[in-house]
Amino acid sequence: MTEQVDEQRWQLETLAIHAGQAPDPATGAIMTPVYQTSTYVQAAPGDHKGYEYSRTDNPTRQALEDCLAALEGAPYGLAFSSGMAATDMVFKLLQAGDHVIAGNDVYGGTFRLADKVWRRFGLEFSWVDTANPDAVRAAITPATRLIWLETPTNPGLMLADIAAIANIAQARGLILAVDNTFASPALQQPLKLGATLSLHSTTKYLGGHSDVVGGAILTRDDDLYRQLKFLQNAAGAVPGPWDCFLVLRGVKTLPLRMERHSANALRVARFLEDHPAVERVMYPGLESHPQHDLARRQMRNFGGMISLILRGGADAGQQFVTRTRLFALAESLGGVESLIEHPYSMTHASTTASDIAVNPGLIRLSVGVEHVDDLIDDLRAALTGL
Ligand code: P1T
């Protein structure tokens, strides 16, 4: 839990650089040391400096947890070894027989974990259109314990109205977990809108440089924090100190990067929308997005993720993803470099045989922070003749 009093007054850009990261008291080192240690010497049994064993706590991890918590206005943060480890820990809060309402457009790995793993342990899932709060309300049963949202969604870039769904969740005493990976805390702060848990794959915008895999959960709820901390220590999905250092280092430039990701993506989305080979562009910053007004209310900016469908359908899409040179064909997102991918066969392959399969013609872009003219030139060249 964060203890620096000044943090109460700091803005996001300052918190990203300083929250949880006072200079090292032993040496004055301005960067948080990488405490590459598994254990801590005790003067007598139980007489220690706050650290016993690094599965439970590690100072580098603590700095990251405090920083991420501060970015979302939360007292509590937990860092995990991956985004999926964080998601798994949320499901571990539940019991066999509990029911979960989840969005029908979510990261393929989230669906796989729910459908192939947690269903075996007795959890039940309803996959609903979370763009429609009434559909969420209608899906509630006496067994419902958790509502799981992605907003914007991966890969459809649809939004969920966090405040409206938080009202529904609060009225029924349900946990509302928001996967905030696509927006990052620089653009959206779900806990301030009433969500119970905000979750991240820190692999993406928080790390920002495609060099680390990690996850995080932030919360204001004392009891849920204690349960999650217990479960994490019991189950062990902790990140190593180097990985925590890399995410901390990435977070320092998060607000700067998100401004450029958003500015570049808006330009790229407008270019694509005007291109004759493109049938449809999904980007919350476009006036044509069906939830553009909600995006303006709920987000500070619109982020770096775009999805599109080509007039030539899936065949043209398959060609397109192999023709770009700057946009590298790869899974993942949120790094400084631009990526392109085909969710149906790549990140969301685990949904293809399900009711929530993604459109085979959908192409997803993670727009990086390169010069936007170079990015548009790359896309224009790849679209020629399709
Ligand atoms: O990859 P990992 O750090 O375990 O995070 C999983 C995850 C959770 N939530 C969202 C919204 C995600 O997008 C992801 C990971 N997504 C990809 C790897 C991808 O290319 O979509």
Short mmCIF file of C-alpha atoms and ligand atoms in Angstrom, two decimals:
data_model
loop_
_atom_site.label_atom_id
_atom_site.label_comp_id
_atom_site.label_asym_id
_atom_site.label_seq_id
_atom_site.Cartn_x
_atom_site.Cartn_y
_atom_site.Cartn_z
CA MET A 1 0.00 0.00 0.00
CA THR A 2 1.34 3.39 -0.99
CA GLU A 3 2.50 5.69 1.81
CA GLN A 4 3.77 8.83 0.10
CA VAL A 5 1.52 11.70 1.16
CA ASP A 6 2.42 13.89 -1.86
CA GLU A 7 1.01 11.26 -4.17
CA GLN A 8 -2.49 12.37 -3.19
CA ARG A 9 -1.90 15.61 -5.09
CA TRP A 10 0.15 14.44 -8.04
CA GLN A 11 -1.21 14.18 -11.56
CA LEU A 12 -0.88 11.09 -13.73
CA GLU A 13 2.33 12.21 -15.51
CA THR A 14 4.06 12.76 -12.15
CA LEU A 15 2.70 9.59 -10.58
CA ALA A 16 3.98 7.53 -13.54
CA ILE A 17 7.53 8.66 -12.78
CA HIS A 18 7.52 8.93 -8.98
CA ALA A 19 4.72 6.94 -7.33
CA GLY A 20 6.08 4.12 -5.18
CA GLN A 21 9.62 5.05 -6.19
CA ALA A 22 11.35 7.18 -3.57
CA PRO A 23 15.16 7.21 -3.97
CA ASP A 24 16.79 4.15 -2.37
CA PRO A 25 17.32 5.08 1.32
CA ALA A 26 20.56 3.05 1.57
CA THR A 27 22.41 4.58 -1.42
CA GLY A 28 20.35 7.41 -2.90
CA ALA A 29 19.97 5.48 -6.17
CA ILE A 30 17.26 7.32 -8.07
CA MET A 31 16.12 4.18 -9.90
CA THR A 32 14.43 1.44 -7.88
CA PRO A 33 17.04 -1.31 -7.31
CA VAL A 34 16.38 -4.79 -8.71
CA TYR A 35 16.19 -6.78 -5.49
CA GLN A 36 17.32 -10.06 -7.01
CA THR A 37 16.84 -12.08 -3.85
CA SER A 38 14.59 -14.96 -2.85
CA THR A 39 14.83 -14.48 0.91
CA TYR A 40 15.61 -11.92 3.66
CA VAL A 41 17.68 -12.36 6.83
CA GLN A 42 15.75 -12.19 10.11
CA ALA A 43 17.25 -11.06 13.46
CA ALA A 44 15.04 -13.55 15.29
CA PRO A 45 12.10 -15.63 14.01
CA GLY A 46 9.49 -13.13 12.81
CA ASP A 47 11.79 -10.14 13.52
CA HIS A 48 12.46 -8.75 10.02
CA LYS A 49 12.30 -5.58 7.93
CA GLY A 50 8.93 -6.34 6.34
CA TYR A 51 10.17 -8.95 3.88
CA GLU A 52 10.39 -12.70 4.54
CA TYR A 53 10.33 -14.51 1.20
CA SER A 54 10.02 -13.19 -2.35
CA ARG A 55 6.93 -15.20 -3.33
CA THR A 56 5.13 -13.15 -0.66
CA ASP A 57 6.81 -9.76 -1.15
CA ASN A 58 9.78 -8.21 -2.92
CA PRO A 59 10.75 -4.51 -2.76
CA THR A 60 11.02 -4.07 -6.56
CA ARG A 61 7.61 -5.67 -6.99
CA GLN A 62 6.24 -3.52 -4.18
CA ALA A 63 7.40 -0.36 -5.97
CA LEU A 64 5.62 -1.49 -9.14
CA GLU A 65 2.45 -2.41 -7.25
CA ASP A 66 2.38 0.97 -5.50
CA CYS A 67 3.00 2.84 -8.76
CA LEU A 68 0.26 1.03 -10.69
CA ALA A 69 -2.19 1.43 -7.80
CA ALA A 70 -1.49 5.18 -7.70
CA LEU A 71 -2.14 5.46 -11.46
CA GLU A 72 -5.65 4.13 -10.97
CA GLY A 73 -6.33 6.00 -7.72
CA ALA A 74 -6.31 2.77 -5.72
CA PRO A 75 -4.71 1.97 -2.38
CA TYR A 76 -3.89 -1.61 -3.41
CA GLY A 77 -1.98 -3.18 -6.28
CA LEU A 78 -0.80 -6.69 -7.03
CA ALA A 79 1.67 -7.55 -9.80
CA PHE A 80 1.55 -10.95 -11.53
CA SER A 81 3.76 -13.03 -13.80
CA SER A 82 1.39 -12.46 -16.76
CA GLY A 83 -1.96 -10.94 -17.61
CA MET A 84 -3.44 -14.44 -17.67
CA ALA A 85 -2.08 -15.13 -14.16
CA ALA A 86 -3.94 -12.01 -12.98
CA THR A 87 -7.15 -13.13 -14.73
CA ASP A 88 -6.79 -16.61 -13.24
CA MET A 89 -6.49 -15.08 -9.76
CA VAL A 90 -9.80 -13.23 -10.20
CA PHE A 91 -11.56 -16.52 -11.07
CA LYS A 92 -9.91 -18.11 -7.99
CA LEU A 93 -12.04 -15.77 -5.85
CA LEU A 94 -15.08 -17.83 -6.86
CA GLN A 95 -16.54 -21.22 -5.85
CA ALA A 96 -17.88 -24.15 -7.90
CA GLY A 97 -21.44 -23.31 -8.95
CA ASP A 98 -20.79 -19.57 -9.25
CA HIS A 99 -21.85 -17.83 -12.45
CA VAL A 100 -19.81 -15.25 -14.39
CA ILE A 101 -21.12 -12.76 -16.95
CA ALA A 102 -18.36 -11.96 -19.42
CA GLY A 103 -18.16 -9.94 -22.62
CA ASN A 104 -18.70 -11.80 -25.89
CA ASP A 105 -15.66 -10.08 -27.40
CA VAL A 106 -12.63 -10.72 -25.18
CA TYR A 107 -9.01 -11.76 -25.55
CA GLY A 108 -8.91 -15.37 -26.79
CA GLY A 109 -6.79 -16.46 -23.82
CA THR A 110 -9.42 -15.18 -21.39
CA PHE A 111 -12.10 -17.24 -23.14
CA ARG A 112 -9.79 -20.29 -23.20
CA LEU A 113 -9.03 -20.03 -19.47
CA ALA A 114 -12.75 -19.73 -18.65
CA ASP A 115 -14.05 -22.33 -21.08
CA LYS A 116 -11.31 -24.96 -21.00
CA VAL A 117 -10.09 -24.65 -17.41
CA TRP A 118 -12.51 -22.99 -15.00
CA ARG A 119 -15.61 -24.66 -16.39
CA ARG A 120 -14.01 -27.99 -15.37
CA PHE A 121 -13.96 -26.70 -11.80
CA GLY A 122 -17.65 -25.81 -11.82
CA LEU A 123 -17.74 -22.12 -12.81
CA GLU A 124 -20.42 -21.19 -15.34
CA PHE A 125 -20.04 -18.45 -17.92
CA SER A 126 -22.51 -16.40 -19.98
CA TRP A 127 -20.90 -14.52 -22.87
CA VAL A 128 -22.97 -11.38 -23.43
CA ASP A 129 -22.81 -8.14 -25.38
CA THR A 130 -21.37 -5.83 -22.72
CA ALA A 131 -21.89 -2.82 -25.01
CA ASN A 132 -25.50 -3.14 -23.85
CA PRO A 133 -25.96 -2.72 -20.06
CA ASP A 134 -29.50 -4.16 -20.33
CA ALA A 135 -28.07 -7.40 -21.74
CA VAL A 136 -25.75 -7.57 -18.73
CA ARG A 137 -28.64 -6.98 -16.31
CA ALA A 138 -30.77 -9.61 -18.05
CA ALA A 139 -28.02 -12.25 -17.77
CA ILE A 140 -27.83 -12.04 -13.96
CA THR A 141 -28.93 -15.20 -12.14
CA PRO A 142 -29.07 -15.96 -8.41
CA ALA A 143 -25.65 -17.67 -8.84
CA THR A 144 -23.94 -14.66 -10.49
CA ARG A 145 -20.90 -13.38 -8.57
CA LEU A 146 -18.71 -11.64 -11.15
CA ILE A 147 -19.10 -9.40 -14.20
CA TRP A 148 -16.05 -9.37 -16.49
CA LEU A 149 -15.61 -6.53 -18.97
CA GLU A 150 -13.04 -5.58 -21.52
CA THR A 151 -13.39 -2.00 -22.72
CA PRO A 152 -12.34 -1.35 -25.42
CA THR A 153 -12.71 -5.00 -26.38
CA ASN A 154 -10.08 -7.18 -28.00
CA PRO A 155 -10.32 -7.29 -30.99
CA GLY A 156 -13.68 -5.61 -31.85
CA LEU A 157 -12.90 -2.25 -30.17
CA MET A 158 -16.41 -2.02 -28.69
CA LEU A 159 -16.93 -0.24 -25.37
CA ALA A 160 -18.79 -1.05 -22.17
CA ASP A 161 -20.27 1.75 -20.07
CA ILE A 162 -18.33 1.11 -16.87
CA ALA A 163 -20.36 3.47 -14.66
CA ALA A 164 -23.71 2.05 -15.85
CA ILE A 165 -22.59 -1.55 -15.34
CA ALA A 166 -21.00 -0.66 -11.98
CA ASN A 167 -24.45 0.54 -10.84
CA ILE A 168 -25.95 -2.79 -11.86
CA ALA A 169 -23.14 -4.71 -10.11
CA GLN A 170 -23.35 -2.65 -6.92
CA ALA A 171 -27.12 -3.05 -6.65
CA ARG A 172 -26.67 -6.86 -6.64
CA GLY A 173 -23.42 -7.02 -4.66
CA LEU A 174 -21.47 -8.41 -7.64
CA ILE A 175 -17.76 -8.00 -8.31
CA LEU A 176 -17.13 -5.89 -11.43
CA ALA A 177 -13.72 -6.63 -12.97
CA VAL A 178 -12.57 -4.47 -15.90
CA ASP A 179 -9.69 -5.61 -18.09
CA ASN A 180 -8.17 -2.17 -18.73
CA THR A 181 -5.32 -3.43 -20.92
CA PHE A 182 -6.34 -1.69 -24.17
CA ALA A 183 -6.86 1.74 -22.60
CA SER A 184 -4.19 1.71 -19.87
CA PRO A 185 -4.59 3.90 -16.76
CA ALA A 186 -3.46 6.89 -18.80
CA LEU A 187 -6.73 6.84 -20.75
CA GLN A 188 -9.24 5.17 -18.44
CA GLN A 189 -9.57 4.61 -14.70
CA PRO A 190 -12.28 1.98 -14.10
CA LEU A 191 -12.11 2.08 -10.29
CA LYS A 192 -13.04 5.77 -10.33
CA LEU A 193 -16.13 4.80 -12.35
CA GLY A 194 -17.21 2.21 -9.78
CA ALA A 195 -15.47 -1.02 -10.88
CA THR A 196 -14.27 -3.30 -8.08
CA LEU A 197 -11.15 -4.61 -9.82
CA SER A 198 -9.07 -3.17 -12.65
CA LEU A 199 -6.83 -5.67 -14.39
CA HIS A 200 -3.95 -5.33 -16.85
CA SER A 201 -1.69 -7.32 -19.03
CA THR A 202 1.38 -5.18 -18.23
CA THR A 203 2.97 -6.90 -21.24
CA LYS A 204 1.19 -4.26 -23.34
CA TYR A 205 1.07 -0.47 -22.86
CA LEU A 206 2.35 -0.42 -19.27
CA GLY A 207 5.58 -2.21 -20.19
CA GLY A 208 5.38 -0.54 -23.57
CA HIS A 209 8.50 -2.02 -25.20
CA SER A 210 7.59 -5.65 -26.01
CA ASP A 211 10.33 -6.92 -23.71
CA VAL A 212 8.42 -8.31 -20.71
CA VAL A 213 5.34 -10.40 -19.84
CA GLY A 214 3.37 -9.40 -16.74
CA GLY A 215 0.00 -8.63 -15.20
CA ALA A 216 -1.59 -6.52 -12.48
CA ILE A 217 -4.77 -6.11 -10.45
CA LEU A 218 -5.67 -2.81 -8.75
CA THR A 219 -8.47 -2.37 -6.23
CA ARG A 220 -9.94 -0.14 -3.51
CA ASP A 221 -11.66 -3.07 -1.79
CA ASP A 222 -9.85 -4.08 1.45
CA ASP A 223 -11.42 -7.51 1.64
CA LEU A 224 -10.88 -8.46 -2.01
CA TYR A 225 -7.27 -7.24 -1.80
CA ARG A 226 -6.65 -9.47 1.21
CA GLN A 227 -8.21 -12.46 -0.55
CA LEU A 228 -6.20 -11.86 -3.75
CA LYS A 229 -2.96 -11.36 -1.80
CA PHE A 230 -3.60 -14.62 0.05
CA LEU A 231 -4.40 -16.47 -3.19
CA GLN A 232 -1.36 -15.11 -4.99
CA ASN A 233 0.97 -16.13 -2.18
CA ALA A 234 -0.73 -19.52 -1.92
CA ALA A 235 -0.67 -20.19 -5.69
CA GLY A 236 2.58 -18.41 -6.57
CA ALA A 237 1.99 -16.53 -9.87
CA VAL A 238 4.50 -13.78 -9.03
CA PRO A 239 6.70 -11.76 -11.39
CA GLY A 240 10.48 -11.69 -10.92
CA PRO A 241 12.17 -8.44 -9.86
CA TRP A 242 13.76 -7.82 -13.29
CA ASP A 243 10.39 -7.99 -14.95
CA CYS A 244 8.98 -5.58 -12.34
CA PHE A 245 11.86 -3.19 -13.02
CA LEU A 246 11.19 -3.30 -16.76
CA VAL A 247 7.50 -2.49 -16.27
CA LEU A 248 8.36 0.33 -13.82
CA ARG A 249 10.77 1.76 -16.40
CA GLY A 250 8.15 1.51 -19.11
CA VAL A 251 5.45 3.17 -17.02
CA LYS A 252 7.54 6.34 -16.65
CA THR A 253 6.75 7.23 -20.28
CA LEU A 254 3.21 5.78 -20.37
CA PRO A 255 1.35 9.13 -20.54
CA LEU A 256 3.71 10.40 -23.26
CA ARG A 257 3.44 7.22 -25.27
CA MET A 258 -0.35 7.05 -25.01
CA GLU A 259 -0.66 10.57 -26.40
CA ARG A 260 1.39 9.59 -29.47
CA HIS A 261 -0.25 6.15 -29.86
CA SER A 262 -3.64 7.89 -29.83
CA ALA A 263 -2.66 10.69 -32.23
CA ASN A 264 -1.08 8.22 -34.69
CA ALA A 265 -4.01 5.80 -34.47
CA LEU A 266 -6.56 8.52 -35.17
CA ARG A 267 -4.65 9.56 -38.30
CA VAL A 268 -4.28 5.92 -39.41
CA ALA A 269 -7.98 5.20 -38.73
CA ARG A 270 -9.04 8.21 -40.82
CA PHE A 271 -6.72 7.14 -43.65
CA LEU A 272 -8.17 3.62 -43.60
CA GLU A 273 -11.74 4.85 -43.43
CA ASP A 274 -11.19 6.79 -46.67
CA HIS A 275 -9.41 3.96 -48.49
CA PRO A 276 -11.44 2.20 -51.22
CA ALA A 277 -10.12 -1.28 -50.31
CA VAL A 278 -11.40 -0.95 -46.73
CA GLU A 279 -14.97 -1.91 -45.85
CA ARG A 280 -15.06 -1.02 -42.17
CA VAL A 281 -12.80 0.51 -39.52
CA MET A 282 -13.37 0.07 -35.79
CA TYR A 283 -11.73 2.81 -33.72
CA PRO A 284 -13.42 4.56 -30.76
CA GLY A 285 -11.99 7.91 -31.85
CA LEU A 286 -13.84 7.91 -35.18
CA GLU A 287 -17.18 9.71 -35.33
CA SER A 288 -18.47 6.62 -37.17
CA HIS A 289 -17.84 4.40 -34.13
CA PRO A 290 -21.27 3.51 -32.67
CA GLN A 291 -20.06 4.40 -29.15
CA HIS A 292 -17.95 7.45 -29.96
CA ASP A 293 -19.89 9.59 -27.44
CA LEU A 294 -19.29 7.06 -24.67
CA ALA A 295 -15.60 6.94 -25.62
CA ARG A 296 -15.42 10.74 -25.26
CA ARG A 297 -17.04 10.56 -21.80
CA GLN A 298 -15.22 7.55 -20.44
CA MET A 299 -11.72 7.82 -21.93
CA ARG A 300 -9.15 10.61 -21.98
CA ASN A 301 -8.09 9.64 -25.49
CA PHE A 302 -8.83 6.73 -27.80
CA GLY A 303 -5.67 4.62 -27.71
CA GLY A 304 -3.55 2.84 -30.29
CA MET A 305 -5.68 -0.16 -31.30
CA ILE A 306 -7.62 -0.32 -34.58
CA SER A 307 -9.51 -3.16 -36.25
CA LEU A 308 -10.58 -3.24 -39.88
CA ILE A 309 -12.26 -5.43 -42.45
CA LEU A 310 -11.24 -5.28 -46.10
CA ARG A 311 -13.75 -5.31 -48.96
CA GLY A 312 -11.92 -8.38 -50.26
CA GLY A 313 -12.79 -10.21 -47.01
CA ALA A 314 -10.67 -12.84 -45.32
CA ASP A 315 -8.55 -13.65 -48.39
CA ALA A 316 -7.54 -10.03 -48.88
CA GLY A 317 -6.91 -9.74 -45.13
CA GLN A 318 -4.54 -12.72 -45.20
CA GLN A 319 -2.54 -11.08 -48.00
CA PHE A 320 -2.57 -7.68 -46.32
CA VAL A 321 -0.97 -8.91 -43.07
CA THR A 322 2.00 -10.36 -44.97
CA ARG A 323 2.58 -7.25 -47.09
CA THR A 324 3.28 -4.55 -44.50
CA ARG A 325 6.92 -3.84 -43.69
CA LEU A 326 6.78 -1.48 -40.70
CA PHE A 327 3.71 -3.14 -39.18
CA ALA A 328 5.23 -6.46 -38.10
CA LEU A 329 3.03 -9.56 -38.25
CA ALA A 330 2.94 -10.65 -34.60
CA GLU A 331 0.68 -11.32 -31.63
CA SER A 332 0.59 -8.82 -28.74
CA LEU A 333 0.16 -5.04 -28.75
CA GLY A 334 1.01 -1.86 -26.91
CA GLY A 335 4.72 -1.63 -27.69
CA VAL A 336 6.42 1.37 -29.30
CA GLU A 337 6.62 -0.54 -32.61
CA SER A 338 3.57 -1.12 -34.82
CA LEU A 339 2.13 -4.63 -35.15
CA ILE A 340 -0.49 -6.23 -37.40
CA GLU A 341 -2.28 -9.54 -36.88
CA HIS A 342 -5.19 -11.78 -37.88
CA PRO A 343 -7.11 -12.54 -34.65
CA TYR A 344 -9.15 -15.43 -36.12
CA SER A 345 -6.04 -17.55 -36.72
CA MET A 346 -3.69 -16.01 -34.15
CA THR A 347 -4.66 -14.38 -30.81
CA HIS A 348 -8.27 -15.59 -30.85
CA ALA A 349 -7.83 -19.05 -32.44
CA SER A 350 -9.22 -20.61 -29.24
CA THR A 351 -12.62 -18.97 -29.91
CA THR A 352 -13.07 -20.17 -33.50
CA ALA A 353 -15.20 -23.20 -32.64
CA SER A 354 -17.29 -21.25 -30.10
CA ASP A 355 -20.30 -18.93 -30.14
CA ILE A 356 -17.99 -15.95 -29.75
CA ALA A 357 -15.70 -16.60 -32.73
CA VAL A 358 -14.26 -13.44 -34.27
CA ASN A 359 -14.93 -12.45 -37.89
CA PRO A 360 -12.35 -14.28 -40.08
CA GLY A 361 -11.94 -11.09 -42.12
CA LEU A 362 -10.94 -8.93 -39.15
CA ILE A 363 -7.41 -7.47 -39.08
CA ARG A 364 -6.03 -5.83 -35.95
CA LEU A 365 -3.42 -3.08 -35.81
CA SER A 366 -1.42 -1.97 -32.80
CA VAL A 367 -0.32 1.49 -33.93
CA GLY A 368 3.10 2.36 -32.55
CA VAL A 369 4.88 5.66 -32.03
CA GLU A 370 6.85 5.74 -35.30
CA HIS A 371 6.30 8.76 -37.58
CA VAL A 372 2.69 8.56 -38.68
CA ASP A 373 3.48 9.36 -42.33
CA ASP A 374 5.75 6.31 -42.50
CA LEU A 375 3.00 4.15 -41.00
CA ILE A 376 0.40 5.40 -43.48
CA ASP A 377 2.83 4.91 -46.40
CA ASP A 378 3.37 1.33 -45.25
CA LEU A 379 -0.36 0.60 -45.09
CA ARG A 380 -1.05 2.35 -48.42
CA ALA A 381 1.59 0.25 -50.16
CA ALA A 382 0.27 -2.98 -48.61
CA LEU A 383 -3.33 -2.15 -49.64
CA THR A 384 -2.43 -1.44 -53.25
CA GLY A 385 -4.09 -3.98 -55.53
CA LEU A 386 -6.14 -5.70 -52.79
O1 P1T B 1 -0.35 -12.15 -22.47
P1 P1T B 1 -0.65 -11.84 -21.05
O2 P1T B 1 0.28 -10.87 -20.40
O3 P1T B 1 -0.84 -13.09 -20.21
O4 P1T B 1 -2.06 -11.05 -21.05
C1 P1T B 1 -3.26 -11.64 -21.42
C2 P1T B 1 -4.22 -10.60 -21.91
C3 P1T B 1 -5.22 -10.14 -21.07
N1 P1T B 1 -6.11 -9.20 -21.45
C4 P1T B 1 -6.05 -8.66 -22.68
C5 P1T B 1 -7.05 -7.62 -23.07
C6 P1T B 1 -5.07 -9.06 -23.59
O5 P1T B 1 -5.04 -8.49 -24.80
C7 P1T B 1 -4.13 -10.06 -23.21
C8 P1T B 1 -3.09 -10.56 -24.14
N2 P1T B 1 -3.34 -10.26 -25.48
C9 P1T B 1 -2.54 -10.62 -26.54
C10 P1T B 1 -1.40 -11.32 -26.41
C11 P1T B 1 -3.02 -10.16 -27.86
O6 P1T B 1 -2.25 -10.14 -28.84
O7 P1T B 1 -4.20 -9.79 -27.93
#
